[in-house]
CSV table of C-alpha atoms in Angstrom, one decimal:
chain,number,residue,atom,x,y,z
A,45,UNK,CA,3.3,-12.3,10.7
A,46,UNK,CA,6.0,-14.9,11.4
A,47,UNK,CA,6.3,-16.3,14.8
A,48,UNK,CA,10.0,-15.2,15.1
A,49,UNK,CA,8.9,-11.6,14.5
A,50,UNK,CA,6.2,-11.8,17.1
A,51,UNK,CA,8.6,-13.3,19.7
A,52,UNK,CA,11.3,-10.7,18.9
A,53,UNK,CA,8.9,-7.8,19.5
A,54,UNK,CA,6.9,-9.4,22.3
A,55,UNK,CA,3.7,-9.7,20.4
A,56,UNK,CA,1.3,-12.3,21.8
A,57,UNK,CA,-1.4,-12.3,19.2
A,58,UNK,CA,-2.1,-11.1,15.6
A,59,UNK,CA,-3.4,-7.6,15.2
A,60,UNK,CA,-6.5,-8.9,13.4
A,61,UNK,CA,-7.5,-10.8,16.6
A,62,UNK,CA,-7.5,-7.6,18.8
A,63,UNK,CA,-10.8,-6.7,20.4
A,64,UNK,CA,-13.2,-4.1,19.0
A,65,UNK,CA,-11.8,-0.5,19.3
A,66,UNK,CA,-14.8,1.5,20.2
A,67,UNK,CA,-14.5,5.2,19.4
A,68,UNK,CA,-16.8,8.0,20.6
A,69,UNK,CA,-18.3,8.1,17.1
A,70,UNK,CA,-19.0,4.4,17.3
A,71,UNK,CA,-20.6,4.7,20.7
A,72,UNK,CA,-22.8,7.7,19.5
A,73,UNK,CA,-23.9,5.8,16.4
A,74,UNK,CA,-24.7,2.7,18.4
A,75,UNK,CA,-26.9,4.7,20.8
A,76,UNK,CA,-28.7,6.2,17.9
A,77,UNK,CA,-29.2,2.9,16.2
A,78,UNK,CA,-30.6,1.3,19.4
A,79,UNK,CA,-33.1,4.1,19.5
A,80,UNK,CA,-34.4,4.1,15.9
A,81,UNK,CA,-34.2,0.4,15.0
A,82,UNK,CA,-37.3,-0.5,17.0
A,83,UNK,CA,-39.2,2.3,15.2
A,84,UNK,CA,-39.0,0.6,11.8
A,85,UNK,CA,-36.4,2.6,9.8
A,86,UNK,CA,-34.4,2.3,6.7
A,87,UNK,CA,-30.8,3.0,7.7
A,88,UNK,CA,-27.5,3.3,5.7
A,89,UNK,CA,-24.3,2.8,7.6
A,90,UNK,CA,-21.3,3.7,5.4
A,91,UNK,CA,-17.5,3.7,5.7
A,92,UNK,CA,-14.4,3.2,3.6
A,93,UNK,CA,-12.8,-0.2,3.3
A,94,UNK,CA,-10.9,-1.0,6.5
A,95,UNK,CA,-12.7,1.4,8.8
A,96,UNK,CA,-14.2,-1.5,10.7
A,97,UNK,CA,-17.8,-1.8,9.5
A,98,UNK,CA,-18.0,-5.6,9.6
A,99,UNK,CA,-16.7,-5.8,13.2
A,100,UNK,CA,-19.0,-2.9,14.2
A,101,UNK,CA,-22.0,-4.7,12.8
A,102,UNK,CA,-21.1,-7.9,14.6
A,103,UNK,CA,-20.9,-6.1,17.9
A,104,UNK,CA,-24.3,-4.4,17.3
A,105,UNK,CA,-26.0,-7.6,16.3
A,106,UNK,CA,-24.7,-9.5,19.3
A,107,UNK,CA,-25.8,-6.8,21.7
A,108,UNK,CA,-29.2,-6.5,20.2
A,109,UNK,CA,-29.7,-10.3,20.2
A,110,UNK,CA,-28.5,-10.5,23.9
A,111,UNK,CA,-31.0,-7.7,24.9
A,112,UNK,CA,-33.8,-9.6,23.2
A,113,UNK,CA,-35.9,-6.4,22.5
A,114,UNK,CA,-35.7,-6.9,18.8
A,115,UNK,CA,-35.3,-9.9,16.5
A,116,UNK,CA,-32.1,-9.7,14.5
A,117,UNK,CA,-32.0,-11.1,11.0
A,118,UNK,CA,-29.2,-11.2,8.4
A,119,UNK,CA,-28.3,-13.1,5.2
A,120,UNK,CA,-25.5,-15.6,5.5
A,121,UNK,CA,-25.1,-15.8,1.7
A,122,UNK,CA,-21.4,-15.4,0.8
A,123,UNK,CA,-22.2,-14.3,-2.8
A,124,UNK,CA,-23.0,-10.7,-1.8
A,125,UNK,CA,-23.0,-9.5,-5.4
A,126,UNK,CA,-25.8,-12.0,-6.2
A,127,UNK,CA,-27.9,-11.1,-3.2
A,128,UNK,CA,-31.4,-10.1,-4.2
A,129,UNK,CA,-34.8,-9.5,-2.6
A,130,UNK,CA,-35.7,-13.2,-2.5
A,131,UNK,CA,-32.4,-14.0,-0.6
A,132,UNK,CA,-33.1,-11.4,2.0
A,133,UNK,CA,-36.8,-12.3,2.5
A,134,UNK,CA,-35.7,-15.9,3.0
A,135,UNK,CA,-33.3,-14.8,5.7
A,136,UNK,CA,-36.1,-12.9,7.4
A,137,UNK,CA,-38.4,-16.0,7.4
A,138,UNK,CA,-35.6,-18.2,8.9
A,139,UNK,CA,-34.5,-15.7,11.6
A,140,UNK,CA,-38.0,-14.5,12.6
A,141,UNK,CA,-39.4,-18.0,12.8
A,142,UNK,CA,-36.2,-19.4,14.4
A,143,UNK,CA,-36.4,-22.4,12.1
A,144,UNK,CA,-33.8,-22.9,9.3
A,145,UNK,CA,-36.1,-25.5,7.8
A,146,UNK,CA,-39.0,-23.1,7.5
A,147,UNK,CA,-40.8,-23.7,4.2
A,148,UNK,CA,-40.7,-20.3,2.5
A,149,UNK,CA,-43.6,-19.8,0.0
A,150,UNK,CA,-42.4,-19.4,-3.5
A,151,UNK,CA,-45.2,-17.3,-4.8
A,152,UNK,CA,-44.6,-13.6,-4.1
A,153,UNK,CA,-48.1,-12.6,-2.9
A,154,UNK,CA,-48.4,-15.5,-0.4
A,155,UNK,CA,-44.7,-15.0,0.6
A,156,UNK,CA,-45.3,-11.4,1.6
A,157,UNK,CA,-48.6,-12.1,3.4
A,158,UNK,CA,-47.0,-14.9,5.4
A,159,UNK,CA,-44.0,-12.8,6.4
A,160,UNK,CA,-46.4,-10.0,7.4
A,161,UNK,CA,-48.3,-12.3,9.6
A,162,UNK,CA,-45.1,-14.0,11.0
A,163,UNK,CA,-43.6,-10.6,12.1
A,164,UNK,CA,-46.9,-9.5,13.6
A,165,UNK,CA,-47.2,-12.7,15.6
A,166,UNK,CA,-43.6,-12.3,16.9
A,167,UNK,CA,-44.7,-9.1,18.8
A,168,UNK,CA,-41.2,-7.7,18.5
A,169,UNK,CA,-39.6,-5.2,16.0
A,170,UNK,CA,-37.4,-7.0,13.5
A,171,UNK,CA,-34.1,-5.6,12.1
A,172,UNK,CA,-32.5,-7.0,8.9
A,173,UNK,CA,-28.8,-6.3,8.5
A,174,UNK,CA,-27.5,-6.2,4.9
A,175,UNK,CA,-23.7,-6.1,4.6
A,176,UNK,CA,-22.0,-5.1,1.4
A,177,UNK,CA,-25.1,-3.2,0.5
A,178,UNK,CA,-23.3,-1.1,-2.1
A,179,UNK,CA,-23.5,-4.2,-4.3
A,180,UNK,CA,-27.3,-4.4,-4.1
A,181,UNK,CA,-29.2,-3.6,-7.3
A,182,UNK,CA,-31.4,-0.5,-7.1
A,183,UNK,CA,-34.4,-2.7,-7.7
A,184,UNK,CA,-33.5,-4.7,-4.6
A,185,UNK,CA,-33.2,-1.5,-2.5
A,186,UNK,CA,-36.6,-0.3,-3.8
A,187,UNK,CA,-38.1,-3.7,-3.0
A,188,UNK,CA,-36.7,-3.6,0.6
A,189,UNK,CA,-38.3,-0.2,1.1
A,190,UNK,CA,-41.7,-1.5,-0.1
A,191,UNK,CA,-41.3,-4.6,2.1
A,192,UNK,CA,-41.0,-2.4,5.1
A,193,UNK,CA,-44.2,-0.7,4.2
A,194,UNK,CA,-46.0,-4.1,3.8
A,195,UNK,CA,-44.8,-5.1,7.3
A,196,UNK,CA,-46.0,-1.8,8.7
A,197,UNK,CA,-49.4,-2.1,7.1
A,198,UNK,CA,-49.7,-5.6,8.8
A,199,UNK,CA,-49.0,-4.1,12.3
A,200,UNK,CA,-45.4,-5.1,12.5
A,201,UNK,CA,-42.1,-3.1,12.6
A,202,UNK,CA,-39.2,-3.9,10.3
A,203,UNK,CA,-36.0,-1.9,10.2
A,204,UNK,CA,-33.3,-2.5,7.6
A,205,UNK,CA,-29.7,-1.6,8.1
A,206,UNK,CA,-27.7,-1.3,4.8
A,207,UNK,CA,-24.0,-1.3,5.4
A,208,UNK,CA,-21.5,-0.6,2.7
A,209,UNK,CA,-18.8,1.7,1.1
A,210,UNK,CA,-19.4,5.4,0.6
A,211,UNK,CA,-20.7,4.5,-2.8
A,212,UNK,CA,-23.9,3.4,-1.1
A,213,UNK,CA,-24.5,6.9,0.2
A,214,UNK,CA,-23.8,8.4,-3.2
A,215,UNK,CA,-26.1,5.9,-4.9
A,216,UNK,CA,-29.0,6.7,-2.5
A,217,UNK,CA,-28.6,10.4,-3.4
A,218,UNK,CA,-29.0,9.8,-7.1
A,219,UNK,CA,-32.3,10.9,-8.8
A,220,UNK,CA,-33.1,7.3,-9.8
A,221,UNK,CA,-33.0,6.3,-6.1
A,222,UNK,CA,-35.0,9.3,-4.7
A,223,UNK,CA,-37.9,7.0,-3.5
A,224,UNK,CA,-35.5,5.1,-1.3
A,225,UNK,CA,-32.8,7.7,-0.5
A,226,UNK,CA,-35.3,10.3,0.8
A,227,UNK,CA,-36.6,7.8,3.4
A,228,UNK,CA,-33.1,6.6,4.5
A,229,UNK,CA,-31.3,7.6,7.7
A,230,UNK,CA,-27.7,7.9,6.7
A,231,UNK,CA,-24.8,7.4,9.2
A,232,UNK,CA,-21.0,7.3,8.6
A,233,UNK,CA,-18.2,5.6,10.5
A,234,UNK,CA,-15.6,7.6,8.7
A,235,UNK,CA,-15.4,10.2,11.5
A,236,UNK,CA,-13.3,7.7,13.4
A,237,UNK,CA,-10.4,8.3,11.0
A,238,UNK,CA,-9.1,11.0,13.4
A,239,UNK,CA,-8.3,8.6,16.1
A,240,UNK,CA,-5.5,6.5,14.5
A,241,UNK,CA,-2.9,7.6,17.0
A,242,UNK,CA,-5.0,6.3,19.9
A,243,UNK,CA,-5.8,3.2,17.8
A,244,UNK,CA,-2.1,2.3,17.3
A,245,UNK,CA,-1.3,2.6,21.0
A,246,UNK,CA,-4.4,0.6,21.9
A,247,UNK,CA,-3.6,-2.1,19.3
A,248,UNK,CA,-0.1,-2.5,20.7
A,249,UNK,CA,-1.4,-2.6,24.2
A,250,UNK,CA,-3.8,-5.4,23.4
A,251,UNK,CA,-1.5,-7.5,21.3
A,252,UNK,CA,1.8,-7.3,23.1
A,253,UNK,CA,3.0,-9.0,26.3
A,254,UNK,CA,2.4,-7.2,29.6
A,255,UNK,CA,6.1,-6.2,30.0
A,256,UNK,CA,6.3,-4.6,26.5
A,257,UNK,CA,5.6,-0.9,26.1
A,258,UNK,CA,4.6,0.7,22.7
A,259,UNK,CA,7.9,2.6,22.6
A,260,UNK,CA,9.7,-0.8,22.7
A,261,UNK,CA,8.0,-1.6,19.4
A,262,UNK,CA,7.8,1.7,17.6
A,263,UNK,CA,9.1,5.2,18.1
A,264,UNK,CA,6.7,8.1,18.8
A,265,UNK,CA,7.9,9.9,15.6
A,266,UNK,CA,7.1,6.7,13.6
A,267,UNK,CA,3.6,6.6,15.1
A,268,UNK,CA,3.2,10.3,13.9
A,269,UNK,CA,4.3,9.2,10.4
A,270,UNK,CA,1.8,6.4,10.3
A,271,UNK,CA,-1.1,8.7,11.4
A,272,UNK,CA,-0.1,11.2,8.7
A,273,UNK,CA,0.0,8.7,5.9
A,274,UNK,CA,-2.7,6.2,6.7
A,275,UNK,CA,-6.5,6.6,7.1
A,276,UNK,CA,-8.0,3.4,8.4
A,277,UNK,CA,-7.3,0.8,11.1
A,278,UNK,CA,-6.9,-1.9,8.5
A,279,UNK,CA,-4.1,0.1,6.8
A,280,UNK,CA,-2.4,0.5,10.2
A,281,UNK,CA,-2.5,-3.3,10.8
A,282,UNK,CA,-1.2,-4.1,7.3
A,283,UNK,CA,1.6,-1.6,7.2
A,284,UNK,CA,2.6,-2.1,10.8
A,285,UNK,CA,2.9,-5.8,10.1
A,286,UNK,CA,5.1,-5.1,7.1
A,287,UNK,CA,7.3,-2.8,9.1
A,288,UNK,CA,7.7,-5.3,11.9
A,289,UNK,CA,8.8,-8.0,9.5
A,290,UNK,CA,11.3,-5.7,7.8
A,291,UNK,CA,12.6,-4.4,11.1
A,292,UNK,CA,13.3,-8.0,12.2
A,293,UNK,CA,15.0,-8.8,8.9
A,294,UNK,CA,17.4,-5.8,9.1
A,295,UNK,CA,17.9,-5.8,12.9
A,296,UNK,CA,16.1,-2.6,13.8
A,297,UNK,CA,14.2,-2.2,17.1
A,298,UNK,CA,12.1,-0.2,17.7
A,299,UNK,CA,10.6,0.8,14.3
A,300,UNK,CA,11.7,4.2,13.1
A,301,UNK,CA,10.6,6.7,10.5
A,302,UNK,CA,13.3,5.8,8.0
A,303,UNK,CA,12.2,2.1,8.0
A,304,UNK,CA,8.5,3.2,7.5
A,305,UNK,CA,9.5,5.3,4.5
A,306,UNK,CA,11.0,2.2,3.0
A,307,UNK,CA,8.1,-0.1,3.6
A,308,UNK,CA,5.0,2.2,3.3
A,309,UNK,CA,3.3,1.7,-0.1
A,310,UNK,CA,4.0,4.6,-2.4
A,311,UNK,CA,0.6,4.0,-4.1
A,312,UNK,CA,-1.5,4.5,-1.0
A,313,UNK,CA,-2.7,8.0,-2.0
A,314,UNK,CA,-3.1,7.4,-5.7
A,315,UNK,CA,-6.5,7.6,-7.4
A,316,UNK,CA,-7.1,3.8,-7.9
A,317,UNK,CA,-6.7,2.6,-4.3
A,318,UNK,CA,-8.6,5.6,-3.0
A,319,UNK,CA,-11.6,4.9,-5.3
A,320,UNK,CA,-11.6,1.2,-4.5
A,321,UNK,CA,-11.7,1.9,-0.7
A,322,UNK,CA,-14.9,3.9,-1.4
A,323,UNK,CA,-16.5,1.1,-3.4
A,324,UNK,CA,-15.6,2.2,-6.9
A,325,UNK,CA,-13.6,-0.4,-8.9
A,326,UNK,CA,-13.0,-0.3,-12.7
A,327,UNK,CA,-16.3,-2.2,-13.4
A,328,UNK,CA,-18.5,0.0,-11.2
A,329,UNK,CA,-17.0,3.2,-12.7
A,330,UNK,CA,-17.4,1.9,-16.3
A,331,UNK,CA,-21.1,1.0,-15.6
A,332,UNK,CA,-21.9,4.2,-13.9
A,333,UNK,CA,-20.2,6.7,-16.2
A,334,UNK,CA,-20.2,4.7,-19.5
A,335,UNK,CA,-16.4,5.0,-19.7
A,336,UNK,CA,-14.3,2.5,-21.7
A,337,UNK,CA,-12.3,0.2,-19.3
A,338,UNK,CA,-9.2,1.1,-21.3
A,339,UNK,CA,-9.7,4.8,-20.5
A,340,UNK,CA,-10.1,4.0,-16.8
A,341,UNK,CA,-6.9,2.0,-16.7
A,342,UNK,CA,-5.0,4.8,-18.4
A,343,UNK,CA,-6.5,7.3,-15.9
A,344,UNK,CA,-5.3,5.2,-13.0
A,345,UNK,CA,-1.8,4.8,-14.5
A,346,UNK,CA,-1.5,8.4,-15.5
A,347,UNK,CA,-1.3,7.7,-19.2
A,348,UNK,CA,-4.6,9.3,-20.2
A,349,UNK,CA,-4.6,12.4,-22.5
A,350,UNK,CA,-4.7,15.4,-20.0
A,351,UNK,CA,-7.9,17.0,-21.3
A,352,UNK,CA,-9.8,13.7,-21.2
A,353,UNK,CA,-8.4,13.0,-17.7
A,354,UNK,CA,-9.6,16.4,-16.5
A,355,UNK,CA,-13.0,15.8,-18.0
A,356,UNK,CA,-13.4,12.4,-16.4
A,357,UNK,CA,-12.2,13.4,-13.0
A,358,UNK,CA,-14.6,16.5,-13.1
A,359,UNK,CA,-17.5,14.2,-13.9
A,360,UNK,CA,-16.7,11.7,-11.1
A,361,UNK,CA,-16.0,14.5,-8.6
A,362,UNK,CA,-19.4,16.0,-9.4
A,363,UNK,CA,-21.0,12.6,-8.7
A,364,UNK,CA,-19.5,12.5,-5.3
A,365,UNK,CA,-16.5,10.3,-5.9
A,366,UNK,CA,-13.4,11.2,-3.8
A,367,UNK,CA,-11.1,12.6,-6.5
C-alpha cells in the first residue's frame, strides 16, 4: 500500500503487520494442543490458504518455548517440497541438543539410537512442528509415525504437529495412509471463517490512528459485502488494500459497496482458486487422479467437454476435494 493512501485514510501500519487475531476456535485448539503435546501424539492441524496457520504456529511455538515444559523443534529448511525424514531428524538433533553444530550420525540405525537416547536424557517431552506438511511424501509421514514409536520405546515422548492445507487431512484418510491416519489427531482452523466481520473491525482498529474509526475507512454495508464474498483473513487484507488504493485514486472516502464490486476479483469463487487454497494445484491433481494436465486446464477455464467435466468433478468430490 502506498504511503499516500495510508496517510489519506489514517492507516499507521500495514495490515500484514497487525498482531495475531485470536478467535475462540484458536483458543480452544491451543488449549487442546497444550494438553496432548506432552503425551506424545501425532497431530494434523489443517486450514485453507490465508486462514492464519503459520502465524498460529509461531504463537504456539513461542508460548511452549517460553513455558519450558516441552522442547520445541522445527525444520528451518525453506525447500518444503524437498523436506524428508532425514531433514526432520536433523532438526530434532539440533533443537533437542541445543547445538546447531551437533554431529548427526549418517547411518540410520545409529542415528535413531542416538536420538532415542538424546530425547530420553532431556527428561522433557519433545514436539516437532512440520509446516507445509501437505507436501510431505507418504513415506516421510509413515517414517515420522515410526520414529515416534522408537522414541516411546526408549522412554521418551515425541509429538509431531503436521500443519498444512485441507489436502493433508484428505491424504491421511486415504487407504494407503491408514497406518498413519488412524493414529492422527486431526484439528481444523477453518471454523474461524465465520468471524470475518469481527476480524475486519479488529484489523482497522489495530492498523489505524487513534482518532480514526472504522466507519471513516469503510461503510458498514461494504463490510457486509466483504464478509459475504471472502472467506479468509488473507483475502480480507488483499482486497481491502486494493479497495483503499482504488478509493484514493478516484477520491472516494469511505469505501462503499459500489467500489468493492469494481475491485473484488470476479474469479474468487471459481474452481481453480478454491482448489489451490485447499492445496490442490494442477500438478497435485494430475498426480492423484492421473488426469492429463491439458484436461485440468480446460476444466478450470470452462472449456472441457461437459460429460468429461462432470465425470472429473464427481471423482474429485468423492475424494474430498471442495468442488
